[in-house]
Short mmCIF file of C-alpha atoms in Angstrom, two decimals:
data_model
loop_
_atom_site.label_atom_id
_atom_site.label_comp_id
_atom_site.label_asym_id
_atom_site.label_seq_id
_atom_site.Cartn_x
_atom_site.Cartn_y
_atom_site.Cartn_z
CA MET A 1 29.91 37.23 -43.07
CA GLY A 2 27.62 37.77 -40.08
CA LYS A 3 27.11 34.02 -39.65
CA GLN A 4 30.87 33.46 -39.69
CA LYS A 5 31.35 36.05 -36.92
CA ILE A 6 28.65 34.43 -34.78
CA SER A 7 30.14 31.00 -35.38
CA SER A 8 33.63 32.27 -34.51
CA LYS A 9 32.35 33.87 -31.33
CA GLY A 10 30.54 30.66 -30.35
CA VAL A 11 33.69 28.60 -30.84
CA GLN A 12 35.68 31.11 -28.80
CA ASN A 13 33.14 30.99 -25.95
CA SER A 14 33.14 27.19 -26.03
CA CYS A 15 36.95 27.07 -25.83
CA CYS A 16 36.91 29.53 -22.94
CA THR A 17 34.31 27.41 -21.13
CA ILE A 18 36.34 24.23 -21.56
CA ALA A 19 39.51 25.99 -20.40
CA THR A 20 37.75 27.23 -17.26
CA LEU A 21 36.38 23.74 -16.58
CA TRP A 22 39.89 22.31 -16.88
CA TRP A 23 41.07 24.96 -14.41
CA PHE A 24 38.48 23.73 -11.88
CA TYR A 25 39.67 20.15 -12.42
CA LEU A 26 43.38 20.97 -12.13
CA VAL A 27 42.92 22.99 -8.93
CA ALA A 28 41.03 20.04 -7.43
CA ALA A 29 43.72 17.64 -8.68
CA CYS A 30 46.47 19.65 -6.96
CA ILE A 31 44.61 19.43 -3.65
CA LYS A 32 44.04 15.71 -4.16
CA VAL A 33 47.76 15.15 -4.74
CA LEU A 34 48.48 16.88 -1.43
CA LEU A 35 46.17 14.33 0.21
CA PHE A 36 48.22 11.34 -1.00
CA PRO A 37 49.93 10.72 2.40
CA SER A 38 46.69 10.98 4.37
CA TYR A 39 44.72 8.22 6.09
CA ARG A 40 43.60 5.25 3.99
CA SER A 41 40.62 3.10 4.95
CA THR A 42 40.30 -0.64 4.42
CA ASP A 43 38.70 0.25 1.06
CA PHE A 44 42.21 1.06 -0.16
CA GLU A 45 43.30 -2.54 0.44
CA VAL A 46 39.95 -3.76 -0.94
CA HIS A 47 40.65 -2.16 -4.31
CA ARG A 48 44.31 -3.20 -4.29
CA ASN A 49 43.19 -6.79 -3.74
CA TRP A 50 40.74 -6.50 -6.64
CA LEU A 51 43.63 -5.38 -8.82
CA ALA A 52 45.48 -8.55 -7.79
CA VAL A 53 42.47 -10.84 -8.22
CA THR A 54 41.60 -9.61 -11.71
CA HIS A 55 45.24 -9.59 -12.83
CA SER A 56 46.43 -12.89 -11.31
CA LEU A 57 43.39 -15.10 -11.81
CA PRO A 58 41.28 -16.09 -14.81
CA LEU A 59 37.78 -14.61 -15.06
CA SER A 60 36.27 -17.90 -13.87
CA GLN A 61 37.85 -17.42 -10.41
CA TRP A 62 37.21 -13.70 -9.86
CA TYR A 63 34.04 -14.16 -7.78
CA PHE A 64 35.31 -17.27 -5.96
CA ASP A 65 38.69 -16.14 -4.68
CA GLU A 66 38.95 -15.73 -0.88
CA THR A 67 42.69 -15.16 -0.50
CA SER A 68 41.82 -11.87 1.19
CA PRO A 69 38.72 -11.14 3.30
CA TRP A 70 38.07 -8.25 0.88
CA THR A 71 36.48 -10.37 -1.83
CA LEU A 72 35.21 -8.96 -5.14
CA ASP A 73 31.60 -7.82 -4.67
CA TYR A 74 31.07 -5.28 -7.46
CA PRO A 75 29.48 -6.09 -10.86
CA PRO A 76 31.58 -7.34 -13.79
CA PHE A 77 32.20 -3.99 -15.52
CA PHE A 78 33.91 -2.69 -12.39
CA ALA A 79 35.93 -5.90 -12.20
CA HIS A 80 37.06 -5.31 -15.80
CA PHE A 81 37.87 -1.70 -14.84
CA GLU A 82 40.12 -3.04 -12.06
CA HIS A 83 41.66 -5.47 -14.55
CA PHE A 84 42.41 -2.57 -16.88
CA LEU A 85 44.09 -0.63 -14.06
CA SER A 86 46.03 -3.72 -13.02
CA MET A 87 47.91 -3.71 -16.34
CA PHE A 88 49.44 -0.33 -15.46
CA ALA A 89 49.91 -1.34 -11.82
CA HIS A 90 51.93 -4.39 -12.85
CA PHE A 91 54.17 -2.19 -14.99
CA ILE A 92 54.79 0.22 -12.08
CA ASP A 93 55.25 -2.39 -9.33
CA PRO A 94 54.45 -6.09 -9.88
CA LYS A 95 53.95 -6.62 -6.15
CA ILE A 96 50.79 -4.47 -6.27
CA VAL A 97 48.99 -7.18 -8.24
CA HIS A 98 50.54 -10.20 -6.54
CA LEU A 99 47.76 -12.23 -4.92
CA GLN A 100 49.70 -13.32 -1.79
CA GLU A 101 52.71 -11.02 -1.48
CA GLY A 102 50.60 -7.96 -2.18
CA LEU A 103 48.33 -8.41 0.87
CA ASN A 104 48.28 -5.15 2.87
CA TYR A 105 51.04 -3.77 0.64
CA SER A 106 51.57 -0.09 1.46
CA ALA A 107 54.67 1.05 -0.44
CA ASN A 108 54.66 4.51 -2.01
CA THR A 109 54.22 2.96 -5.45
CA VAL A 110 50.85 1.46 -4.61
CA VAL A 111 49.72 4.59 -2.75
CA TYR A 112 50.64 6.91 -5.60
CA PHE A 113 49.22 4.60 -8.25
CA GLN A 114 45.85 4.03 -6.60
CA ARG A 115 45.44 7.65 -5.52
CA GLY A 116 46.40 8.78 -9.00
CA SER A 117 43.97 6.36 -10.64
CA VAL A 118 41.09 8.00 -8.77
CA ILE A 119 42.17 11.46 -9.96
CA VAL A 120 42.38 10.30 -13.57
CA SER A 121 39.05 8.46 -13.36
CA ASP A 122 37.46 11.74 -12.21
CA LEU A 123 37.71 12.83 -15.83
CA CYS A 124 34.46 10.91 -16.25
CA LEU A 125 32.85 13.24 -13.68
CA LEU A 126 34.34 16.20 -15.51
CA TYR A 127 32.76 15.12 -18.80
CA GLY A 128 29.39 14.42 -17.16
CA VAL A 129 29.35 17.85 -15.55
CA TYR A 130 30.37 19.46 -18.84
CA ARG A 131 27.56 17.77 -20.76
CA LEU A 132 24.97 18.80 -18.18
CA THR A 133 26.06 22.44 -18.04
CA ARG A 134 27.26 23.28 -21.55
CA ASN A 135 24.01 25.04 -22.50
CA LEU A 136 23.70 27.05 -19.26
CA ASP A 137 24.88 30.62 -18.73
CA SER A 138 28.41 31.12 -17.43
CA ARG A 139 27.44 31.91 -13.84
CA LYS A 140 25.31 28.79 -13.44
CA GLN A 141 28.00 26.67 -15.06
CA LYS A 142 30.67 27.78 -12.63
CA LEU A 143 28.33 27.37 -9.67
CA ILE A 144 27.59 23.75 -10.61
CA TRP A 145 31.29 23.07 -11.24
CA LEU A 146 32.08 24.42 -7.78
CA LEU A 147 29.43 22.22 -6.15
CA THR A 148 30.46 19.04 -7.97
CA ILE A 149 34.14 19.12 -8.96
CA TRP A 150 35.10 20.83 -5.70
CA SER A 151 32.69 18.82 -3.55
CA PRO A 152 34.30 18.23 -0.12
CA MET A 153 32.35 14.98 0.11
CA LEU A 154 34.21 13.61 -2.90
CA PHE A 155 37.53 14.79 -1.45
CA ILE A 156 36.80 12.98 1.83
CA VAL A 157 35.32 9.77 0.43
CA ASP A 158 37.37 9.26 -2.74
CA HIS A 159 40.69 10.96 -2.11
CA VAL A 160 41.23 10.30 1.60
CA HIS A 161 39.01 7.38 2.62
CA PHE A 162 39.40 5.94 -0.92
CA GLN A 163 36.78 4.97 -3.47
CA TYR A 164 35.83 5.71 -7.09
CA ASN A 165 32.53 7.55 -6.57
CA GLY A 166 33.47 10.48 -8.84
CA PHE A 167 34.00 8.10 -11.74
CA LEU A 168 30.68 6.32 -11.16
CA ILE A 169 28.65 9.49 -10.55
CA GLY A 170 30.19 10.85 -13.75
CA ILE A 171 28.53 8.00 -15.68
CA LEU A 172 25.23 8.86 -13.97
CA LEU A 173 25.57 12.53 -14.98
CA ILE A 174 26.34 11.53 -18.58
CA SER A 175 23.14 9.48 -18.58
CA LEU A 176 21.12 12.38 -17.14
CA SER A 177 22.59 14.80 -19.69
CA TYR A 178 21.36 12.66 -22.58
CA LEU A 179 17.91 12.33 -21.00
CA GLU A 180 17.67 16.10 -20.53
CA GLU A 181 18.52 16.50 -24.23
CA GLY A 182 15.75 14.07 -25.18
CA ARG A 183 18.23 11.41 -26.35
CA ASP A 184 16.59 8.68 -24.33
CA LEU A 185 18.28 5.68 -25.93
CA LEU A 186 21.75 6.92 -25.00
CA GLY A 187 20.52 7.95 -21.55
CA GLY A 188 19.20 4.44 -20.94
CA PHE A 189 22.39 2.91 -22.35
CA PHE A 190 24.67 4.77 -19.95
CA PHE A 191 22.43 3.96 -16.98
CA ALA A 192 22.57 0.26 -17.88
CA VAL A 193 26.36 0.56 -18.09
CA LEU A 194 26.39 2.25 -14.68
CA LEU A 195 24.41 -0.62 -13.12
CA CYS A 196 27.01 -3.05 -14.46
CA PHE A 197 29.69 -1.00 -12.71
CA LYS A 198 27.88 -0.60 -9.37
CA HIS A 199 24.52 -2.20 -8.73
CA LEU A 200 23.64 0.07 -5.80
CA PHE A 201 22.68 2.76 -8.31
CA ALA A 202 19.69 0.55 -9.22
CA VAL A 203 17.55 2.47 -6.70
CA ALA A 204 16.78 4.90 -9.53
CA ALA A 205 15.85 2.09 -11.96
CA PRO A 206 12.07 2.45 -11.33
CA VAL A 207 12.30 6.16 -12.23
CA TYR A 208 14.26 5.36 -15.39
CA PHE A 209 11.83 2.59 -16.32
CA VAL A 210 8.66 4.67 -15.94
CA TYR A 211 10.18 7.77 -17.53
CA LEU A 212 11.57 5.94 -20.56
CA LEU A 213 8.40 3.88 -20.97
CA ARG A 214 6.31 7.04 -21.19
CA HIS A 215 8.73 9.45 -22.84
CA TYR A 216 10.60 7.18 -25.27
CA CYS A 217 8.05 4.41 -25.87
CA GLY A 218 4.99 6.64 -26.12
CA GLY A 219 3.24 7.80 -29.28
CA GLY A 220 0.96 4.92 -30.20
CA ILE A 221 0.93 1.16 -29.68
CA GLY A 222 2.89 0.22 -32.80
CA ARG A 223 5.59 2.86 -32.46
CA GLY A 224 5.75 2.36 -28.70
CA PHE A 225 6.16 -1.41 -28.98
CA ILE A 226 8.99 -1.08 -31.50
CA ARG A 227 10.76 1.45 -29.30
CA LEU A 228 10.24 -0.76 -26.25
CA LEU A 229 11.92 -3.61 -28.11
CA ILE A 230 14.80 -1.33 -29.10
CA MET A 231 15.32 -0.04 -25.57
CA GLY A 232 14.88 -3.48 -24.01
CA GLY A 233 17.26 -5.03 -26.52
CA MET A 234 19.88 -2.38 -25.86
CA VAL A 235 19.68 -2.84 -22.06
CA ALA A 236 19.69 -6.63 -22.44
CA ALA A 237 22.78 -6.38 -24.65
CA VAL A 238 24.65 -4.34 -22.02
CA PHE A 239 23.81 -6.84 -19.29
CA ALA A 240 24.65 -9.75 -21.61
CA VAL A 241 28.12 -8.32 -22.20
CA ALA A 242 28.63 -7.86 -18.45
CA PHE A 243 27.09 -11.04 -17.04
CA GLY A 244 27.02 -13.33 -20.10
CA PRO A 245 30.43 -14.91 -19.46
CA PHE A 246 29.35 -15.88 -15.94
CA PHE A 247 26.12 -17.39 -17.25
CA HIS A 248 28.23 -19.39 -19.69
CA LEU A 249 30.48 -20.57 -16.81
CA GLY A 250 27.45 -21.46 -14.66
CA GLN A 251 28.59 -18.97 -11.99
CA ILE A 252 25.76 -16.44 -12.01
CA GLN A 253 24.44 -17.56 -8.60
CA GLN A 254 27.86 -17.00 -7.06
CA VAL A 255 28.06 -13.53 -8.62
CA ILE A 256 24.61 -12.65 -7.25
CA ARG A 257 25.56 -13.89 -3.77
CA ARG A 258 28.58 -11.61 -3.84
CA LEU A 259 26.59 -8.61 -5.08
CA PHE A 260 23.73 -8.95 -2.57
CA PRO A 261 25.10 -10.03 0.85
CA PHE A 262 21.85 -9.48 2.77
CA GLY A 263 23.32 -11.21 5.83
CA ARG A 264 25.29 -8.07 6.66
CA GLY A 265 22.40 -6.61 8.60
CA LEU A 266 20.21 -3.52 8.49
CA CYS A 267 22.89 -0.99 9.48
CA HIS A 268 26.54 -0.49 8.73
CA ALA A 269 29.20 -0.13 11.46
CA TYR A 270 28.63 3.63 11.57
CA TRP A 271 24.93 4.37 11.23
CA ALA A 272 24.02 6.26 8.11
CA PRO A 273 21.85 9.24 9.11
CA ASN A 274 18.55 7.86 7.86
CA PHE A 275 15.11 6.67 8.99
CA TRP A 276 16.48 3.58 10.71
CA VAL A 277 18.37 5.73 13.21
CA PHE A 278 15.02 6.88 14.61
CA TYR A 279 13.63 3.34 14.47
CA ILE A 280 16.60 1.96 16.43
CA MET A 281 16.46 4.73 19.04
CA SER A 282 12.70 4.32 19.41
CA ASP A 283 13.21 0.61 20.08
CA LYS A 284 15.86 1.33 22.70
CA GLY A 285 13.73 4.02 24.31
CA LEU A 286 10.68 1.76 24.50
CA ALA A 287 12.78 -1.09 25.91
CA PHE A 288 14.17 1.21 28.61
CA VAL A 289 10.71 2.50 29.60
CA LEU A 290 9.20 -1.01 29.70
CA ARG A 291 12.04 -2.31 31.85
CA ARG A 292 11.54 0.60 34.27
CA LEU A 293 7.87 -0.40 34.47
CA GLY A 294 8.91 -3.86 35.57
CA LEU A 295 8.34 -5.73 32.31
CA ASN A 296 10.78 -8.40 31.20
CA VAL A 297 12.23 -7.09 27.95
CA GLN A 298 15.09 -9.20 26.66
CA THR A 299 18.26 -7.56 25.40
CA PRO A 300 19.30 -8.82 21.92
CA THR A 301 22.53 -10.78 21.76
CA ALA A 302 23.73 -8.49 18.95
CA THR A 303 23.71 -4.75 19.49
CA PHE A 304 23.47 -1.75 17.20
CA THR A 305 25.63 0.41 19.46
CA ALA A 306 28.76 -1.69 19.40
CA GLY A 307 30.01 0.07 16.29
CA LEU A 308 30.34 -3.22 14.44
CA VAL A 309 28.86 -4.53 11.22
CA GLY A 310 26.03 -6.80 12.20
CA ASP A 311 24.80 -9.98 10.58
CA SER A 312 21.28 -9.50 11.92
CA SER A 313 18.84 -6.75 12.87
CA PRO A 314 18.10 -7.18 16.58
CA PHE A 315 15.25 -5.24 18.16
CA SER A 316 13.85 -5.60 21.68
CA VAL A 317 10.32 -4.22 21.20
CA LEU A 318 9.66 -3.08 17.63
CA PRO A 319 9.18 -5.60 14.78
CA GLN A 320 12.28 -7.05 13.16
CA VAL A 321 13.21 -5.48 9.83
CA THR A 322 13.90 -7.61 6.74
CA PRO A 323 15.42 -6.69 3.35
CA LEU A 324 11.99 -7.16 1.74
CA MET A 325 10.44 -4.65 4.14
CA THR A 326 13.07 -2.03 3.28
CA PHE A 327 12.57 -2.71 -0.43
CA MET A 328 8.82 -2.14 -0.12
CA MET A 329 9.38 1.05 1.87
CA VAL A 330 11.69 2.44 -0.80
CA LEU A 331 9.12 1.66 -3.51
CA LEU A 332 6.34 3.25 -1.45
CA ALA A 333 8.40 6.39 -0.91
CA LEU A 334 9.16 6.48 -4.65
CA SER A 335 5.53 6.07 -5.75
CA PRO A 336 4.58 9.81 -5.91
CA CYS A 337 7.63 10.47 -8.08
CA LEU A 338 6.81 7.51 -10.33
CA LEU A 339 3.26 8.78 -10.70
CA LYS A 340 4.55 12.20 -11.78
CA ALA A 341 6.95 10.63 -14.26
CA TRP A 342 4.08 8.57 -15.68
CA LYS A 343 1.64 11.46 -16.00
CA ASN A 344 4.05 14.03 -17.39
CA PRO A 345 7.54 12.74 -18.31
CA GLN A 346 9.51 15.98 -18.60
CA PRO A 347 13.22 15.82 -19.50
CA GLN A 348 13.96 18.92 -17.40
CA MET A 349 12.66 17.15 -14.28
CA ILE A 350 14.64 13.92 -14.60
CA SER A 351 17.64 15.05 -12.52
CA ARG A 352 15.31 16.07 -9.69
CA TRP A 353 13.43 12.75 -9.85
CA VAL A 354 16.62 10.66 -9.88
CA ALA A 355 18.08 12.60 -6.93
CA TYR A 356 14.84 11.98 -5.03
CA ALA A 357 15.05 8.26 -5.81
CA TYR A 358 18.53 8.04 -4.30
CA THR A 359 17.33 9.99 -1.27
CA CYS A 360 14.59 7.38 -0.77
CA GLY A 361 17.12 4.58 -1.08
CA PHE A 362 19.41 6.25 1.44
CA LEU A 363 16.62 6.83 3.95
CA PHE A 364 14.84 3.47 3.83
CA GLY A 365 17.32 1.05 2.23
CA TRP A 366 19.01 -2.04 3.69
CA HIS A 367 22.58 -1.78 5.01
CA VAL A 368 23.07 1.74 3.71
CA HIS A 369 26.54 3.24 3.91
CA GLU A 370 26.90 6.86 4.93
CA LYS A 371 28.90 7.42 1.72
CA ALA A 372 25.76 6.76 -0.35
CA SER A 373 24.59 10.32 0.34
CA LEU A 374 26.84 11.28 -2.58
CA HIS A 375 24.34 9.63 -4.90
CA PHE A 376 21.75 12.35 -4.29
CA VAL A 377 23.85 15.31 -3.12
CA ILE A 378 25.84 15.55 -6.37
CA PRO A 379 22.78 15.33 -8.73
CA LEU A 380 20.97 17.88 -6.54
CA ALA A 381 23.80 20.31 -7.31
CA ILE A 382 22.41 20.45 -10.86
CA VAL A 383 19.00 21.35 -9.44
CA ALA A 384 20.35 23.85 -6.88
CA VAL A 385 20.93 26.62 -9.44
CA GLN A 386 17.32 26.69 -10.63
CA THR A 387 15.62 28.64 -7.84
CA LEU A 388 16.36 30.39 -4.56
CA GLU A 389 14.45 27.69 -2.64
CA ASP A 390 16.53 24.97 -4.31
CA ALA A 391 19.71 26.83 -3.38
CA LYS A 392 18.73 27.22 0.28
CA HIS A 393 17.76 23.56 0.50
CA TYR A 394 21.03 22.45 -1.09
CA PHE A 395 23.16 24.72 1.10
CA LEU A 396 21.92 23.09 4.31
CA LEU A 397 21.82 19.56 2.89
CA SER A 398 25.34 19.76 1.47
CA ILE A 399 26.85 20.97 4.75
CA VAL A 400 25.07 18.35 6.85
CA SER A 401 25.79 15.50 4.42
CA CYS A 402 29.47 16.42 4.39
CA TYR A 403 29.56 16.64 8.19
CA SER A 404 27.94 13.20 8.46
CA LEU A 405 31.06 11.81 6.76
CA PHE A 406 33.43 13.18 9.42
CA PRO A 407 33.57 9.86 11.37
CA LEU A 408 35.13 8.23 8.30
CA LEU A 409 38.30 10.21 9.01
CA PHE A 410 38.88 9.48 12.69
CA GLU A 411 42.63 10.05 12.97
CA ALA A 412 43.86 13.30 14.53
CA GLN A 413 46.06 14.27 11.58
CA GLU A 414 43.04 14.38 9.24
CA TYR A 415 40.89 16.49 11.56
CA PRO A 416 42.09 19.90 10.25
CA ILE A 417 41.69 18.62 6.67
CA LYS A 418 38.01 17.68 6.95
CA VAL A 419 37.15 20.81 8.94
CA LEU A 420 38.91 23.14 6.48
CA LEU A 421 37.32 21.38 3.49
CA LEU A 422 33.84 21.85 4.92
CA LEU A 423 34.43 25.46 6.02
CA LEU A 424 35.92 26.45 2.68
CA HIS A 425 33.10 24.73 0.81
CA SER A 426 30.49 26.51 2.94
CA ILE A 427 32.08 29.91 2.32
CA LEU A 428 32.36 29.30 -1.43
CA MET A 429 28.76 28.05 -1.58
CA TRP A 430 27.48 31.08 0.29
CA SER A 431 29.39 33.48 -1.97
CA ALA A 432 28.34 31.70 -5.17
CA PHE A 433 24.67 31.43 -4.23
CA SER A 434 24.64 35.08 -3.13
CA ALA A 435 26.01 36.06 -6.54
CA GLN A 436 23.51 33.81 -8.34
CA PHE A 437 20.55 35.13 -6.33
CA PRO A 438 21.29 38.79 -5.56
CA ASP A 439 18.85 41.03 -3.71
CA GLY A 440 15.61 41.38 -5.66
CA ALA A 441 16.42 38.60 -8.11
CA GLU A 442 13.42 37.01 -9.75
CA THR A 443 13.85 33.26 -9.81
CA ALA A 444 10.49 31.66 -10.24
CA ARG A 445 10.47 27.88 -9.95
CA PRO A 446 9.65 26.31 -13.30
CA HIS A 447 6.94 23.72 -13.81
CA THR A 448 4.78 24.64 -10.82
CA GLU A 449 1.05 25.00 -10.54
CA LYS A 450 1.01 28.42 -8.86
CA LYS A 451 3.53 30.42 -10.83
CA VAL A 452 2.64 33.75 -9.28
CA ASP A 453 2.92 32.55 -5.69
CA ARG A 454 6.25 30.82 -6.32
CA HIS A 455 7.50 33.88 -8.14
CA GLU A 456 6.66 36.08 -5.19
CA SER A 457 8.23 33.71 -2.67
CA SER A 458 11.48 33.48 -4.67
CA LYS A 459 12.33 37.15 -4.58
CA GLY A 460 15.15 38.20 -2.32
CA SER A 461 18.77 37.55 -1.54
CA PHE A 462 20.34 34.30 -0.45
CA VAL A 463 19.66 34.24 3.29
CA ILE A 464 18.84 31.12 5.28
CA GLY A 465 16.14 31.19 7.96
CA TRP A 466 16.61 31.30 11.71
CA ILE A 467 15.71 27.61 12.10
CA GLU A 468 18.51 26.64 9.72
CA LYS A 469 20.91 28.96 11.56
CA LEU A 470 20.01 27.42 14.91
CA TYR A 471 20.46 23.95 13.46
CA LEU A 472 23.95 24.81 12.17
CA VAL A 473 24.87 26.20 15.59
CA GLY A 474 23.68 22.89 17.02
CA LEU A 475 25.88 21.08 14.50
CA VAL A 476 28.92 22.93 15.83
CA THR A 477 27.83 22.04 19.38
CA VAL A 478 27.56 18.35 18.48
CA GLU A 479 31.08 18.44 17.04
CA ILE A 480 32.55 20.24 20.07
CA TRP A 481 30.94 17.72 22.41
CA GLY A 482 32.04 14.65 20.47
CA GLN A 483 35.54 15.82 19.65
CA PHE A 484 36.55 17.64 22.85
CA LEU A 485 34.08 17.46 25.75
CA HIS A 486 33.05 13.79 25.62
CA PRO A 487 36.64 12.51 26.12
CA LEU A 488 37.17 14.97 28.98
CA VAL A 489 33.89 14.27 30.78
CA LEU A 490 33.28 10.56 30.10
CA GLY A 491 36.69 9.31 29.00
CA ASP A 492 36.38 5.91 27.31
CA LYS A 493 32.81 5.35 28.48
CA LEU A 494 30.07 5.24 25.83
CA ALA A 495 32.67 5.41 23.07
CA PHE A 496 30.02 4.95 20.38
CA ALA A 497 27.84 7.81 21.70
CA PRO A 498 29.49 10.66 19.70
CA LEU A 499 29.00 8.73 16.44
CA MET A 500 25.42 7.95 17.40
CA LEU A 501 24.80 11.62 18.16
CA ILE A 502 26.16 12.68 14.76
CA SER A 503 23.92 10.14 13.00
CA ILE A 504 20.79 11.19 14.88
CA TYR A 505 21.42 14.91 14.47
CA CYS A 506 22.23 14.69 10.75
CA ALA A 507 19.26 12.36 10.15
CA PHE A 508 16.86 15.22 10.92
CA VAL A 509 18.10 17.22 7.91
CA ILE A 510 18.17 14.17 5.62
CA MET A 511 14.53 13.48 6.58
CA TYR A 512 13.72 17.16 6.04
CA SER A 513 15.39 17.03 2.61
CA TRP A 514 13.33 13.98 1.65
CA ILE A 515 10.09 15.74 2.65
CA TRP A 516 11.19 18.94 0.88
CA GLN A 517 12.01 17.09 -2.34
CA LEU A 518 8.77 15.10 -2.16
CA THR A 519 6.72 18.26 -1.68
CA SER A 520 8.49 19.97 -4.57
CA ILE A 521 7.81 17.01 -6.88
CA VAL A 522 4.17 16.66 -5.85
CA LYS A 523 3.53 20.39 -6.41
CA SER A 524 5.17 20.38 -9.83
CA ARG A 525 2.84 20.24 -12.79
#
C-alpha cells in the first residue's frame, strides 16, 4: 500500500513537472508568434531556397544548384530536414518551394510557415531540457527552463533574425543528458546525428572522443576494444546514412567544398567578440604607430572595417592568419580540458567541458559568426544552477552575449524588442538566482580539490561585484554612444565604428569567461 502511494505521488509530481514545462514553452511560443511580422535577415531567404532546392531537385543536384546565391552548405541531415518541411510548404503554398518563382518570395504564407516551423522544431529543445533537468529539484528545474526556453538570444537569432538553433541545440542537450546518465552509446549516437545536421558543432568532438574513449571504452583491453568497435561502428553508421549517397554519386568532394568554404576569410561581416578582435586592433594600432614614425607600412587592399565578408585575412604588421593556425589554437586551448577528461572522465562534468569546448571554438575559430555564442551560453545554463560562482559568471556572460547580438537587428522597429527582451531576461535572471542562492545559502562547488575553501567562498546572496557593475554601466554607455550620440556627433562618418566598439567591449567578457571556465576545469579534481 505504501509503495503504491509513493508511486502515485511520483507520477503526480512528474505530470505537474511536464505541465509546467509546457507552460514555459507555450508562453515563449506566444511571444514568438507576436514576432512574426518583425525583421527577417537573408537567412530567411536562405532557408526558403533550401526548401525549394530539396523539393524541386533530385538529391544528386542538391549541393550543385546555384539558382540562388544562397546555396546549400549544411550537412545532409539538415538538407533532409528541409526536404521534410518542404512537403508541408508545398501543401500550404507551392510557390514557396518553386526554384525560380520562389526567389525572394515574401508572402504571408511563407513568413507564417517558416516562422511556425522554427517554433515547432523548438520541441526538440524542450525535450533536451526536460531530459537534463528531470532529476533536479523543482527550483533548479524552473531556473534552467527560464535560462534556456526563455533565452533572449534564441528569440533574437531564431525568431527574428531567423535560424533553427533551438532545434540543433536541443539535439546537443539530448546527447549531454544521456552522457550524464552514463548511457554513453546513446550520447555518442545523438552527437553524431548532430554533426550530420550542422558540422560547426564538431568543435566539441575532441571532448566527446576523449571522454567516450576513457569512460565507455575503459575497463581492460579486451572489453575496451569491443566497446570501441561498437561505438566506432555506430558513429560510422550514422555518417554512412548521411554521406553514403553522396559517396555513391561521386559527389563527396563537392559536399565538403560547400561545408568548409575557407575562402570566406577570418572574420564575418560583423566581428564576433572574440580573440581576433584584439588581434585585428593590435595590427591596426601597430600600423598607425609605425606610420607616424615614418616607416612605410602598406595598407591591405581588403579591410576588416568595411563591414563586409572578406575572402582573405589582410594584416599590415602582424602575421597573416590561416585556417590551420586557428585550428591549432583551438586544440591548444582545449588541451587542459582534454587532459581532465582523460584522467577522470566524470559524467557530471561533461556539460561543463562541452560548453568550454564551444567557448574555445568561438574565441579562436575561423570565420566565427556572432550567433555561435549560443553554442556555449545555452549549455552553461545547465551549469549555472550548481554554485553561486557559476550563477554570477553566467549572469554577466548571458547579458553580454545577448547584447553582442544587437547589431543583427539593425532596423528601428526592432530596437524596443531587443532592449525589452534583454532587460526582462536580466530581471528574471536576477530574481531567479536570488531565490536559488538566498542569503547564507551553502552551495559548495562539487568536484573541487579544496572543498572547505570553496564552501566558504560560496556563502552569501546573489550579488555581483563592483567590477561587474562598472562593466555593465559601460555596456549601457557603449549602447548610448552607438545608438544616439555617434549619429549626432559624427553623422555618417566611421559608420562601422559603433559595431567595432560593441565587438571589442563584449570581447573582454567572452575572454574573461574563457579564463574563468578554464580555471574552474583545471581546479576540479
